mmCIF file of C-alpha atoms in Angstrom:
data_model
loop_
_atom_site.group_PDB
_atom_site.id
_atom_site.type_symbol
_atom_site.label_atom_id
_atom_site.label_comp_id
_atom_site.label_asym_id
_atom_site.label_seq_id
_atom_site.Cartn_x
_atom_site.Cartn_y
_atom_site.Cartn_z
ATOM 1 C CA MET J 1 -159.473 -115.127 -70.585
ATOM 2 C CA LYS J 2 -162.417 -116.055 -71.916
ATOM 3 C CA PRO J 3 -163.931 -119.015 -69.981
ATOM 4 C CA MET J 4 -163.315 -122.668 -70.969
ATOM 5 C CA TYR J 5 -166.337 -124.589 -73.273
ATOM 6 C CA LEU J 6 -165.799 -127.458 -70.520
ATOM 7 C CA HIS J 7 -167.480 -125.731 -67.597
ATOM 8 C CA ASP J 8 -166.912 -129.075 -65.378
ATOM 9 C CA VAL J 9 -163.305 -128.958 -65.974
ATOM 10 C CA GLU J 10 -162.550 -125.363 -65.194
ATOM 11 C CA ASN J 11 -164.934 -124.995 -61.931
ATOM 12 C CA ASN J 12 -163.784 -128.553 -60.961
ATOM 13 C CA PRO J 13 -164.218 -128.242 -56.726
ATOM 14 C CA ASN J 14 -162.254 -131.690 -56.317
ATOM 15 C CA ALA J 15 -159.234 -130.537 -58.424
ATOM 16 C CA SER J 16 -156.012 -131.265 -56.486
ATOM 17 C CA GLY J 17 -152.462 -131.115 -56.327
ATOM 18 C CA PRO J 18 -149.753 -128.428 -57.304
ATOM 19 C CA TYR J 19 -151.640 -127.252 -60.184
ATOM 20 C CA ALA J 20 -155.337 -126.643 -58.345
ATOM 21 C CA GLN J 21 -153.207 -124.882 -55.349
ATOM 22 C CA LEU J 22 -151.825 -122.323 -58.198
ATOM 23 C CA ILE J 23 -155.248 -121.629 -59.833
ATOM 24 C CA GLN J 24 -156.178 -121.196 -56.536
ATOM 25 C CA GLY J 25 -153.324 -118.563 -55.412
ATOM 26 C CA MET J 26 -154.382 -116.952 -58.907
ATOM 27 C CA LYS J 27 -157.845 -116.521 -58.292
ATOM 28 C CA SER J 28 -157.282 -114.996 -55.324
ATOM 29 C CA SER J 29 -155.168 -112.564 -56.785
ATOM 30 C CA GLY J 30 -157.161 -111.597 -59.941
ATOM 31 C CA ALA J 31 -154.376 -113.329 -62.356
ATOM 32 C CA ASN J 32 -155.918 -114.938 -65.717
ATOM 33 C CA ILE J 33 -155.318 -118.542 -65.903
ATOM 34 C CA SER J 34 -154.114 -120.406 -68.794
ATOM 35 C CA GLN J 35 -157.204 -122.849 -69.530
ATOM 36 C CA ILE J 36 -154.526 -125.866 -70.132
ATOM 37 C CA MET J 37 -153.558 -125.467 -66.334
ATOM 38 C CA HIS J 38 -157.407 -126.135 -65.522
ATOM 39 C CA LEU J 39 -156.688 -129.421 -67.385
ATOM 40 C CA PHE J 40 -153.634 -130.068 -65.356
ATOM 41 C CA ALA J 41 -155.779 -129.739 -62.302
ATOM 42 C CA PHE J 42 -158.714 -131.887 -63.837
ATOM 43 C CA LYS J 43 -156.843 -135.111 -64.159
ATOM 44 C CA PRO J 44 -153.076 -134.504 -62.847
ATOM 45 C CA ASP J 45 -152.585 -138.428 -63.635
ATOM 46 C CA ALA J 46 -153.530 -138.154 -67.029
ATOM 47 C CA THR J 47 -151.665 -134.782 -67.504
ATOM 48 C CA GLY J 48 -148.426 -136.034 -66.221
ATOM 49 C CA ALA J 49 -146.820 -137.151 -69.711
ATOM 50 C CA LEU J 50 -147.485 -134.300 -71.187
ATOM 51 C CA SER J 51 -146.060 -132.067 -68.750
ATOM 52 C CA GLY J 52 -142.966 -134.274 -68.848
ATOM 53 C CA PHE J 53 -142.718 -134.143 -72.817
ATOM 54 C CA THR J 54 -143.144 -130.370 -72.564
ATOM 55 C CA GLN J 55 -140.408 -130.156 -70.208
ATOM 56 C CA ALA J 56 -138.373 -132.713 -72.258
ATOM 57 C CA VAL J 57 -138.986 -130.494 -75.469
ATOM 58 C CA MET J 58 -138.545 -127.442 -73.974
ATOM 59 C CA ARG J 59 -135.422 -127.812 -71.272
ATOM 60 C CA GLY J 60 -134.073 -130.976 -72.821
ATOM 61 C CA PRO J 61 -130.637 -131.256 -74.863
ATOM 62 C CA SER J 62 -130.971 -129.212 -78.182
ATOM 63 C CA PRO J 63 -128.861 -126.689 -80.395
ATOM 64 C CA LEU J 64 -131.439 -124.154 -79.780
ATOM 65 C CA SER J 65 -131.320 -122.680 -75.959
ATOM 66 C CA PRO J 66 -134.233 -122.959 -74.193
ATOM 67 C CA GLY J 67 -134.850 -119.251 -74.253
ATOM 68 C CA PHE J 68 -134.628 -119.612 -78.177
ATOM 69 C CA ARG J 69 -137.511 -122.749 -77.644
ATOM 70 C CA GLU J 70 -139.531 -120.357 -75.261
ATOM 71 C CA LEU J 71 -139.474 -117.391 -78.537
ATOM 72 C CA ILE J 72 -140.319 -119.889 -81.305
ATOM 73 C CA ALA J 73 -143.423 -120.944 -78.945
ATOM 74 C CA ALA J 74 -144.488 -117.609 -77.742
ATOM 75 C CA PHE J 75 -144.311 -116.504 -81.985
ATOM 76 C CA THR J 76 -146.277 -119.508 -82.782
ATOM 77 C CA SER J 77 -148.966 -118.669 -80.102
ATOM 78 C CA LYS J 78 -149.296 -115.390 -81.499
ATOM 79 C CA LEU J 79 -149.861 -116.775 -85.391
ATOM 80 C CA ASN J 80 -152.450 -118.972 -83.451
ATOM 81 C CA GLN J 81 -154.091 -116.024 -81.659
ATOM 82 C CA CYS J 82 -153.370 -118.280 -78.658
ATOM 83 C CA PRO J 83 -152.365 -116.372 -75.474
ATOM 84 C CA PHE J 84 -148.848 -117.841 -74.239
#
């Protein structure tokens, strides 16, 4: 994956919390890391609301199944040429 435009966010030595731990594990295994994960590790207090919103939209009550919502998100990302 291409490096982020915000190098301080991607290479934050003070990142903490579950996303920072997940990123470290992914780096050590050579896996690609979604850029938004770096943001979640950089400012975990500020991104909690975004995480909650995403979970509510993707997993909350809806006439659409969670799997179908994931499929819509993946298709939209593909159309926007954004890795999902």
